[in-house]
mmCIF file with all atom_site columns, C-alpha atoms in Angstrom:
data_model
loop_
_atom_site.group_PDB
_atom_site.id
_atom_site.type_symbol
_atom_site.label_atom_id
_atom_site.label_alt_id
_atom_site.label_comp_id
_atom_site.label_asym_id
_atom_site.label_entity_id
_atom_site.label_seq_id
_atom_site.pdbx_PDB_ins_code
_atom_site.Cartn_x
_atom_site.Cartn_y
_atom_site.Cartn_z
_atom_site.occupancy
_atom_site.B_iso_or_equiv
_atom_site.pdbx_formal_charge
_atom_site.auth_seq_id
_atom_site.auth_comp_id
_atom_site.auth_asym_id
_atom_site.auth_atom_id
_atom_site.pdbx_PDB_model_num
ATOM 1   C CA . PRO A 1 1   ? 41.381 0.784   13.983 1.00 0.00 ? 1   PRO A CA 1
ATOM 2   C CA . GLY A 1 2   ? 39.567 0.210   10.781 1.00 0.00 ? 2   GLY A CA 1
ATOM 3   C CA . GLU A 1 3   ? 37.607 -2.851  12.088 1.00 0.00 ? 3   GLU A CA 1
ATOM 4   C CA . PRO A 1 4   ? 34.706 -3.351  12.063 1.00 0.00 ? 4   PRO A CA 1
ATOM 5   C CA . ARG A 1 5   ? 33.214 -1.248  9.296  1.00 0.00 ? 5   ARG A CA 1
ATOM 6   C CA . ALA A 1 6   ? 29.846 0.351   8.600  1.00 0.00 ? 6   ALA A CA 1
ATOM 7   C CA . PHE A 1 7   ? 28.426 1.741   5.537  1.00 0.00 ? 7   PHE A CA 1
ATOM 8   C CA . ALA A 1 8   ? 25.231 3.946   4.938  1.00 0.00 ? 8   ALA A CA 1
ATOM 9   C CA . SER A 1 9   ? 23.677 4.073   1.376  1.00 0.00 ? 9   SER A CA 1
ATOM 10  C CA . SER A 1 10  ? 23.579 7.532   -0.008 1.00 0.00 ? 10  SER A CA 1
ATOM 11  C CA . GLY A 1 11  ? 20.222 6.871   -1.472 1.00 0.00 ? 11  GLY A CA 1
ATOM 12  C CA . PRO A 1 12  ? 17.414 4.170   -1.564 1.00 0.00 ? 12  PRO A CA 1
ATOM 13  C CA . LEU A 1 13  ? 18.334 0.544   -2.597 1.00 0.00 ? 13  LEU A CA 1
ATOM 14  C CA . LEU A 1 14  ? 14.747 -0.341  -2.189 1.00 0.00 ? 14  LEU A CA 1
ATOM 15  C CA . PRO A 1 15  ? 11.681 1.520   -3.699 1.00 0.00 ? 15  PRO A CA 1
ATOM 16  C CA . ALA A 1 16  ? 9.899  3.748   -1.257 1.00 0.00 ? 16  ALA A CA 1
ATOM 17  C CA . ASP A 1 17  ? 6.310  2.401   -2.356 1.00 0.00 ? 17  ASP A CA 1
ATOM 18  C CA . GLU A 1 18  ? 7.490  -1.283  -1.675 1.00 0.00 ? 18  GLU A CA 1
ATOM 19  C CA . CYS A 1 19  ? 8.722  -0.140  1.953  1.00 0.00 ? 19  CYS A CA 1
ATOM 20  C CA . ALA A 1 20  ? 5.433  1.718   2.543  1.00 0.00 ? 20  ALA A CA 1
ATOM 21  C CA . GLU A 1 21  ? 3.622  -1.387  1.494  1.00 0.00 ? 21  GLU A CA 1
ATOM 22  C CA . VAL A 1 22  ? 5.561  -3.534  4.003  1.00 0.00 ? 22  VAL A CA 1
ATOM 23  C CA . ILE A 1 23  ? 4.683  -1.077  6.791  1.00 0.00 ? 23  ILE A CA 1
ATOM 24  C CA . ARG A 1 24  ? 1.060  -1.349  5.665  1.00 0.00 ? 24  ARG A CA 1
ATOM 25  C CA . ILE A 1 25  ? 1.026  -5.063  5.718  1.00 0.00 ? 25  ILE A CA 1
ATOM 26  C CA . ALA A 1 26  ? 2.843  -5.298  8.897  1.00 0.00 ? 26  ALA A CA 1
ATOM 27  C CA . GLU A 1 27  ? 0.445  -2.808  10.791 1.00 0.00 ? 27  GLU A CA 1
ATOM 28  C CA . ALA A 1 28  ? -2.501 -4.885  9.505  1.00 0.00 ? 28  ALA A CA 1
ATOM 29  C CA . THR A 1 29  ? -0.922 -8.217  10.618 1.00 0.00 ? 29  THR A CA 1
ATOM 30  C CA . ALA A 1 30  ? -0.220 -6.673  14.012 1.00 0.00 ? 30  ALA A CA 1
ATOM 31  C CA . ALA A 1 31  ? -3.781 -5.701  14.324 1.00 0.00 ? 31  ALA A CA 1
ATOM 32  C CA . ALA A 1 32  ? -5.089 -8.820  13.306 1.00 0.00 ? 32  ALA A CA 1
ATOM 33  C CA . ARG A 1 33  ? -2.948 -10.662 15.906 1.00 0.00 ? 33  ARG A CA 1
ATOM 34  C CA . GLY A 1 34  ? -3.340 -8.501  18.754 1.00 0.00 ? 34  GLY A CA 1
ATOM 35  C CA . GLY A 1 35  ? -0.183 -6.407  18.488 1.00 0.00 ? 35  GLY A CA 1
ATOM 36  C CA . TRP A 1 36  ? 3.339  -6.371  17.979 1.00 0.00 ? 36  TRP A CA 1
ATOM 37  C CA . GLN A 1 37  ? 5.730  -8.740  19.769 1.00 0.00 ? 37  GLN A CA 1
ATOM 38  C CA . THR A 1 38  ? 8.058  -7.249  22.485 1.00 0.00 ? 38  THR A CA 1
ATOM 39  C CA . ALA A 1 39  ? 9.851  -10.336 24.048 1.00 0.00 ? 39  ALA A CA 1
ATOM 40  C CA . ARG A 1 40  ? 11.494 -12.211 21.152 1.00 0.00 ? 40  ARG A CA 1
ATOM 41  C CA . HIS A 1 41  ? 15.034 -11.199 21.627 1.00 0.00 ? 41  HIS A CA 1
ATOM 42  C CA . ALA A 1 42  ? 16.775 -11.671 25.338 1.00 0.00 ? 42  ALA A CA 1
ATOM 43  C CA . GLN A 1 43  ? 19.744 -9.342  24.544 1.00 0.00 ? 43  GLN A CA 1
ATOM 44  C CA . ALA A 1 44  ? 18.241 -6.535  22.735 1.00 0.00 ? 44  ALA A CA 1
ATOM 45  C CA . ALA A 1 45  ? 14.448 -6.644  22.875 1.00 0.00 ? 45  ALA A CA 1
ATOM 46  C CA . THR A 1 46  ? 12.569 -4.993  20.157 1.00 0.00 ? 46  THR A CA 1
ATOM 47  C CA . THR A 1 47  ? 9.039  -4.210  19.454 1.00 0.00 ? 47  THR A CA 1
ATOM 48  C CA . ASP A 1 48  ? 8.767  -6.498  16.263 1.00 0.00 ? 48  ASP A CA 1
ATOM 49  C CA . MET A 1 49  ? 7.446  -8.842  13.886 1.00 0.00 ? 49  MET A CA 1
ATOM 50  C CA . ASN A 1 50  ? 9.465  -11.600 12.295 1.00 0.00 ? 50  ASN A CA 1
ATOM 51  C CA . VAL A 1 51  ? 9.548  -11.547 8.499  1.00 0.00 ? 51  VAL A CA 1
ATOM 52  C CA . LYS A 1 52  ? 9.266  -15.233 8.178  1.00 0.00 ? 52  LYS A CA 1
ATOM 53  C CA . ASP A 1 53  ? 5.836  -15.102 9.983  1.00 0.00 ? 53  ASP A CA 1
ATOM 54  C CA . VAL A 1 54  ? 4.316  -12.864 7.240  1.00 0.00 ? 54  VAL A CA 1
ATOM 55  C CA . PRO A 1 55  ? 4.382  -14.930 3.893  1.00 0.00 ? 55  PRO A CA 1
ATOM 56  C CA . GLU A 1 56  ? 3.540  -11.678 1.732  1.00 0.00 ? 56  GLU A CA 1
ATOM 57  C CA . ILE A 1 57  ? 6.505  -9.819  3.100  1.00 0.00 ? 57  ILE A CA 1
ATOM 58  C CA . LEU A 1 58  ? 8.730  -12.974 3.182  1.00 0.00 ? 58  LEU A CA 1
ATOM 59  C CA . ASP A 1 59  ? 8.405  -13.396 -0.565 1.00 0.00 ? 59  ASP A CA 1
ATOM 60  C CA . TRP A 1 60  ? 9.239  -9.875  -1.315 1.00 0.00 ? 60  TRP A CA 1
ATOM 61  C CA . PHE A 1 61  ? 12.179 -9.813  1.206  1.00 0.00 ? 61  PHE A CA 1
ATOM 62  C CA . ASN A 1 62  ? 13.660 -12.938 -0.261 1.00 0.00 ? 62  ASN A CA 1
ATOM 63  C CA . SER A 1 63  ? 13.382 -11.443 -3.776 1.00 0.00 ? 63  SER A CA 1
ATOM 64  C CA . ARG A 1 64  ? 15.099 -8.237  -2.599 1.00 0.00 ? 64  ARG A CA 1
ATOM 65  C CA . LEU A 1 65  ? 17.751 -10.101 -0.806 1.00 0.00 ? 65  LEU A CA 1
ATOM 66  C CA . LYS A 1 66  ? 18.906 -11.907 -3.976 1.00 0.00 ? 66  LYS A CA 1
ATOM 67  C CA . SER A 1 67  ? 18.356 -9.096  -6.413 1.00 0.00 ? 67  SER A CA 1
ATOM 68  C CA . THR A 1 68  ? 19.813 -6.109  -4.350 1.00 0.00 ? 68  THR A CA 1
ATOM 69  C CA . LEU A 1 69  ? 20.833 -6.419  -0.782 1.00 0.00 ? 69  LEU A CA 1
ATOM 70  C CA . PHE A 1 70  ? 23.160 -9.378  -0.873 1.00 0.00 ? 70  PHE A CA 1
ATOM 71  C CA . PRO A 1 71  ? 25.009 -8.067  -4.058 1.00 0.00 ? 71  PRO A CA 1
ATOM 72  C CA . MET A 1 72  ? 25.421 -4.755  -1.980 1.00 0.00 ? 72  MET A CA 1
ATOM 73  C CA . LEU A 1 73  ? 26.884 -6.258  1.082  1.00 0.00 ? 73  LEU A CA 1
ATOM 74  C CA . ALA A 1 74  ? 29.380 -8.311  -1.088 1.00 0.00 ? 74  ALA A CA 1
ATOM 75  C CA . ALA A 1 75  ? 30.430 -5.234  -2.892 1.00 0.00 ? 75  ALA A CA 1
ATOM 76  C CA . ARG A 1 76  ? 30.810 -3.216  0.441  1.00 0.00 ? 76  ARG A CA 1
ATOM 77  C CA . PHE A 1 77  ? 33.057 -6.190  2.010  1.00 0.00 ? 77  PHE A CA 1
ATOM 78  C CA . PRO A 1 78  ? 34.907 -7.814  -0.755 1.00 0.00 ? 78  PRO A CA 1
ATOM 79  C CA . ASP A 1 79  ? 37.832 -8.816  1.484  1.00 0.00 ? 79  ASP A CA 1
ATOM 80  C CA . LYS A 1 80  ? 35.331 -10.728 3.671  1.00 0.00 ? 80  LYS A CA 1
ATOM 81  C CA . ILE A 1 81  ? 32.663 -11.956 1.335  1.00 0.00 ? 81  ILE A CA 1
ATOM 82  C CA . SER A 1 82  ? 33.594 -13.962 -1.783 1.00 0.00 ? 82  SER A CA 1
ATOM 83  C CA . GLY A 1 83  ? 30.144 -13.143 -3.446 1.00 0.00 ? 83  GLY A CA 1
ATOM 84  C CA . PRO A 1 84  ? 26.636 -12.681 -2.817 1.00 0.00 ? 84  PRO A CA 1
ATOM 85  C CA . ASP A 1 85  ? 25.844 -16.486 -3.047 1.00 0.00 ? 85  ASP A CA 1
ATOM 86  C CA . ALA A 1 86  ? 27.883 -17.000 0.212  1.00 0.00 ? 86  ALA A CA 1
ATOM 87  C CA . ILE A 1 87  ? 25.708 -14.879 2.175  1.00 0.00 ? 87  ILE A CA 1
ATOM 88  C CA . ARG A 1 88  ? 22.837 -16.396 4.360  1.00 0.00 ? 88  ARG A CA 1
ATOM 89  C CA . ALA A 1 89  ? 20.127 -14.723 6.319  1.00 0.00 ? 89  ALA A CA 1
ATOM 90  C CA . HIS A 1 90  ? 19.886 -15.829 9.712  1.00 0.00 ? 90  HIS A CA 1
ATOM 91  C CA . ASP A 1 91  ? 17.119 -13.628 11.133 1.00 0.00 ? 91  ASP A CA 1
ATOM 92  C CA . SER A 1 92  ? 15.010 -10.550 9.800  1.00 0.00 ? 92  SER A CA 1
ATOM 93  C CA . PHE A 1 93  ? 12.286 -8.691  11.371 1.00 0.00 ? 93  PHE A CA 1
ATOM 94  C CA . ILE A 1 94  ? 10.101 -5.458  11.192 1.00 0.00 ? 94  ILE A CA 1
ATOM 95  C CA . VAL A 1 95  ? 10.956 -3.136  14.135 1.00 0.00 ? 95  VAL A CA 1
ATOM 96  C CA . LYS A 1 96  ? 8.532  -0.370  15.285 1.00 0.00 ? 96  LYS A CA 1
ATOM 97  C CA . TYR A 1 97  ? 10.046 2.488   17.307 1.00 0.00 ? 97  TYR A CA 1
ATOM 98  C CA . ASP A 1 98  ? 7.435  5.119   18.523 1.00 0.00 ? 98  ASP A CA 1
ATOM 99  C CA . GLU A 1 99  ? 6.884  7.478   21.332 1.00 0.00 ? 99  GLU A CA 1
ATOM 100 C CA . GLU A 1 100 ? 4.417  5.165   23.350 1.00 0.00 ? 100 GLU A CA 1
ATOM 101 C CA . GLY A 1 101 ? 6.396  1.972   22.894 1.00 0.00 ? 101 GLY A CA 1
ATOM 102 C CA . GLN A 1 102 ? 9.927  1.411   22.040 1.00 0.00 ? 102 GLN A CA 1
ATOM 103 C CA . ARG A 1 103 ? 11.861 4.578   21.647 1.00 0.00 ? 103 ARG A CA 1
ATOM 104 C CA . ALA A 1 104 ? 15.584 3.205   21.307 1.00 0.00 ? 104 ALA A CA 1
ATOM 105 C CA . LEU A 1 105 ? 17.782 0.023   21.666 1.00 0.00 ? 105 LEU A CA 1
ATOM 106 C CA . PRO A 1 106 ? 20.719 -0.156  23.944 1.00 0.00 ? 106 PRO A CA 1
ATOM 107 C CA . LEU A 1 107 ? 24.334 -0.693  22.778 1.00 0.00 ? 107 LEU A CA 1
ATOM 108 C CA . HIS A 1 108 ? 24.985 -4.449  21.941 1.00 0.00 ? 108 HIS A CA 1
ATOM 109 C CA . VAL A 1 109 ? 26.824 -6.583  19.533 1.00 0.00 ? 109 VAL A CA 1
ATOM 110 C CA . ASP A 1 110 ? 25.012 -8.990  17.125 1.00 0.00 ? 110 ASP A CA 1
ATOM 111 C CA . GLU A 1 111 ? 25.873 -12.571 16.865 1.00 0.00 ? 111 GLU A CA 1
ATOM 112 C CA . SER A 1 112 ? 25.983 -12.346 13.011 1.00 0.00 ? 112 SER A CA 1
ATOM 113 C CA . ALA A 1 113 ? 28.958 -11.766 10.747 1.00 0.00 ? 113 ALA A CA 1
ATOM 114 C CA . PHE A 1 114 ? 27.192 -8.964  9.090  1.00 0.00 ? 114 PHE A CA 1
ATOM 115 C CA . SER A 1 115 ? 23.946 -6.876  9.778  1.00 0.00 ? 115 SER A CA 1
ATOM 116 C CA . PHE A 1 116 ? 21.649 -4.600  8.096  1.00 0.00 ? 116 PHE A CA 1
ATOM 117 C CA . THR A 1 117 ? 19.325 -1.963  9.028  1.00 0.00 ? 117 THR A CA 1
ATOM 118 C CA . ILE A 1 118 ? 16.967 -1.334  6.233  1.00 0.00 ? 118 ILE A CA 1
ATOM 119 C CA . ALA A 1 119 ? 14.667 1.902   6.589  1.00 0.00 ? 119 ALA A CA 1
ATOM 120 C CA . LEU A 1 120 ? 11.002 1.502   5.754  1.00 0.00 ? 120 LEU A CA 1
ATOM 121 C CA . ASN A 1 121 ? 10.095 5.064   6.211  1.00 0.00 ? 121 ASN A CA 1
ATOM 122 C CA . ASP A 1 122 ? 11.629 8.672   5.758  1.00 0.00 ? 122 ASP A CA 1
ATOM 123 C CA . ARG A 1 123 ? 13.480 10.646  8.485  1.00 0.00 ? 123 ARG A CA 1
ATOM 124 C CA . SER A 1 124 ? 10.776 13.221  7.999  1.00 0.00 ? 124 SER A CA 1
ATOM 125 C CA . CYS A 1 125 ? 8.478  10.752  9.808  1.00 0.00 ? 125 CYS A CA 1
ATOM 126 C CA . TYR A 1 126 ? 10.198 10.985  12.932 1.00 0.00 ? 126 TYR A CA 1
ATOM 127 C CA . GLU A 1 127 ? 12.818 13.010  14.994 1.00 0.00 ? 127 GLU A CA 1
ATOM 128 C CA . GLY A 1 128 ? 16.071 11.373  16.146 1.00 0.00 ? 128 GLY A CA 1
ATOM 129 C CA . GLY A 1 129 ? 16.535 7.721   15.434 1.00 0.00 ? 129 GLY A CA 1
ATOM 130 C CA . GLY A 1 130 ? 19.251 5.838   13.469 1.00 0.00 ? 130 GLY A CA 1
ATOM 131 C CA . THR A 1 131 ? 21.975 3.196   14.167 1.00 0.00 ? 131 THR A CA 1
ATOM 132 C CA . ARG A 1 132 ? 24.231 4.323   16.774 1.00 0.00 ? 132 ARG A CA 1
ATOM 133 C CA . PHE A 1 133 ? 27.834 3.022   16.759 1.00 0.00 ? 133 PHE A CA 1
ATOM 134 C CA . GLU A 1 134 ? 29.754 3.514   19.914 1.00 0.00 ? 134 GLU A CA 1
ATOM 135 C CA . ARG A 1 135 ? 32.998 4.082   18.218 1.00 0.00 ? 135 ARG A CA 1
ATOM 136 C CA . ALA A 1 136 ? 33.617 4.964   14.541 1.00 0.00 ? 136 ALA A CA 1
ATOM 137 C CA . ALA A 1 137 ? 35.878 7.030   12.377 1.00 0.00 ? 137 ALA A CA 1
ATOM 138 C CA . ARG A 1 138 ? 34.908 8.519   9.180  1.00 0.00 ? 138 ARG A CA 1
ATOM 139 C CA . PRO A 1 139 ? 36.848 7.754   6.034  1.00 0.00 ? 139 PRO A CA 1
ATOM 140 C CA . GLY A 1 140 ? 40.149 9.352   5.911  1.00 0.00 ? 140 GLY A CA 1
ATOM 141 C CA . SER A 1 141 ? 40.176 10.404  9.541  1.00 0.00 ? 141 SER A CA 1
ATOM 142 C CA . ASP A 1 142 ? 41.970 8.921   12.478 1.00 0.00 ? 142 ASP A CA 1
ATOM 143 C CA . ALA A 1 143 ? 39.470 10.331  15.192 1.00 0.00 ? 143 ALA A CA 1
ATOM 144 C CA . TRP A 1 144 ? 37.122 7.852   16.724 1.00 0.00 ? 144 TRP A CA 1
ATOM 145 C CA . ALA A 1 145 ? 33.775 8.873   18.081 1.00 0.00 ? 145 ALA A CA 1
ATOM 146 C CA . GLU A 1 146 ? 30.129 7.889   18.529 1.00 0.00 ? 146 GLU A CA 1
ATOM 147 C CA . GLU A 1 147 ? 28.464 8.213   15.295 1.00 0.00 ? 147 GLU A CA 1
ATOM 148 C CA . VAL A 1 148 ? 24.806 7.784   14.222 1.00 0.00 ? 148 VAL A CA 1
ATOM 149 C CA . LEU A 1 149 ? 23.923 6.486   10.811 1.00 0.00 ? 149 LEU A CA 1
ATOM 150 C CA . ASN A 1 150 ? 20.560 6.733   9.308  1.00 0.00 ? 150 ASN A CA 1
ATOM 151 C CA . ALA A 1 151 ? 18.575 6.590   5.922  1.00 0.00 ? 151 ALA A CA 1
ATOM 152 C CA . ASP A 1 152 ? 15.446 7.409   4.403  1.00 0.00 ? 152 ASP A CA 1
ATOM 153 C CA . ALA A 1 153 ? 13.125 4.765   3.039  1.00 0.00 ? 153 ALA A CA 1
ATOM 154 C CA . GLY A 1 154 ? 14.727 2.003   1.135  1.00 0.00 ? 154 GLY A CA 1
ATOM 155 C CA . GLY A 1 155 ? 18.294 3.208   2.406  1.00 0.00 ? 155 GLY A CA 1
ATOM 156 C CA . VAL A 1 156 ? 20.470 0.699   4.337  1.00 0.00 ? 156 VAL A CA 1
ATOM 157 C CA . VAL A 1 157 ? 23.010 0.739   7.042  1.00 0.00 ? 157 VAL A CA 1
ATOM 158 C CA . ALA A 1 158 ? 25.257 -2.261  6.631  1.00 0.00 ? 158 ALA A CA 1
ATOM 159 C CA . PHE A 1 159 ? 28.066 -3.252  9.055  1.00 0.00 ? 159 PHE A CA 1
ATOM 160 C CA . ALA A 1 160 ? 29.952 -5.950  10.664 1.00 0.00 ? 160 ALA A CA 1
ATOM 161 C CA . GLY A 1 161 ? 27.855 -7.790  13.381 1.00 0.00 ? 161 GLY A CA 1
ATOM 162 C CA . LYS A 1 162 ? 30.612 -7.376  15.957 1.00 0.00 ? 162 LYS A CA 1
ATOM 163 C CA . ALA A 1 163 ? 30.432 -3.493  15.744 1.00 0.00 ? 163 ALA A CA 1
ATOM 164 C CA . ARG A 1 164 ? 28.775 -2.279  19.117 1.00 0.00 ? 164 ARG A CA 1
ATOM 165 C CA . HIS A 1 165 ? 25.661 -0.362  18.152 1.00 0.00 ? 165 HIS A CA 1
ATOM 166 C CA . GLY A 1 166 ? 22.244 0.400   19.332 1.00 0.00 ? 166 GLY A CA 1
ATOM 167 C CA . GLY A 1 167 ? 19.037 2.240   18.169 1.00 0.00 ? 167 GLY A CA 1
ATOM 168 C CA . PHE A 1 168 ? 19.404 5.892   18.799 1.00 0.00 ? 168 PHE A CA 1
ATOM 169 C CA . PRO A 1 169 ? 16.544 7.172   20.492 1.00 0.00 ? 169 PRO A CA 1
ATOM 170 C CA . ILE A 1 170 ? 13.444 8.930   18.562 1.00 0.00 ? 170 ILE A CA 1
ATOM 171 C CA . SER A 1 171 ? 11.723 11.871  20.280 1.00 0.00 ? 171 SER A CA 1
ATOM 172 C CA . SER A 1 172 ? 8.759  11.800  18.115 1.00 0.00 ? 172 SER A CA 1
ATOM 173 C CA . GLY A 1 173 ? 6.766  10.070  15.248 1.00 0.00 ? 173 GLY A CA 1
ATOM 174 C CA . THR A 1 174 ? 7.253  6.412   14.250 1.00 0.00 ? 174 THR A CA 1
ATOM 175 C CA . ARG A 1 175 ? 10.312 4.667   12.667 1.00 0.00 ? 175 ARG A CA 1
ATOM 176 C CA . TYR A 1 176 ? 10.103 1.323   10.980 1.00 0.00 ? 176 TYR A CA 1
ATOM 177 C CA . ILE A 1 177 ? 13.111 -0.792  9.872  1.00 0.00 ? 177 ILE A CA 1
ATOM 178 C CA . ILE A 1 178 ? 14.054 -4.138  8.995  1.00 0.00 ? 178 ILE A CA 1
ATOM 179 C CA . PRO A 1 179 ? 17.131 -5.559  10.863 1.00 0.00 ? 179 PRO A CA 1
ATOM 180 C CA . LEU A 1 180 ? 18.796 -8.335  9.024  1.00 0.00 ? 180 LEU A CA 1
ATOM 181 C CA . PHE A 1 181 ? 21.536 -10.623 10.414 1.00 0.00 ? 181 PHE A CA 1
ATOM 182 C CA . CYS A 1 182 ? 23.704 -12.619 7.945  1.00 0.00 ? 182 CYS A CA 1
ATOM 183 C CA . TYR A 1 183 ? 26.274 -15.325 8.192  1.00 0.00 ? 183 TYR A CA 1
ATOM 184 C CA . LEU A 1 184 ? 28.641 -16.402 5.511  1.00 0.00 ? 184 LEU A CA 1
ATOM 185 C CA . ASP A 1 185 ? 28.317 -20.103 4.070  1.00 0.00 ? 185 ASP A CA 1
ATOM 186 C CA . GLU A 1 186 ? 31.955 -21.337 4.072  1.00 0.00 ? 186 GLU A CA 1
ATOM 187 C CA . ASN A 1 187 ? 31.013 -24.775 3.080  1.00 0.00 ? 187 ASN A CA 1
ATOM 188 C CA . LYS A 1 188 ? 30.926 -24.353 -0.642 1.00 0.00 ? 188 LYS A CA 1
#
């Protein structure tokens, strides 16, 4: 009990207008390239676009990793992470869930030390959705049960990569997120 852990931000860590611009750029890029990718990940395939393949999004994302996301992760896991400078991004991509394409993601574990799900649009844009954890306990509780954590645009769900999780199904609308997989640089 107590390991691994997950945290959902109580409000946005990234501005909603920046998140909306990422969606706009991603949709324009997908249209120019003939659609979203659907076969990049063998274990848990997603309808996605790699952040590193879109320079305008990559520049923004790298800036936000340094200024906001890595410091937040280090603050949430101080017993595991010596500081923001020890965190390295391994993979990040924009995922699109919608009624006509991918609606959910099966339960799985990540190969990362830590993972994020960054919400790019508000929950009012879709029904359902969120990061589903197979077993979780709320702070102060000994009861373990399935738990779904979600956030509005700019909000983050951060968790240990070995936590068994998946994408809870949406039933309508479109949900956009950026999953981010991180590891720790222990060679410093």
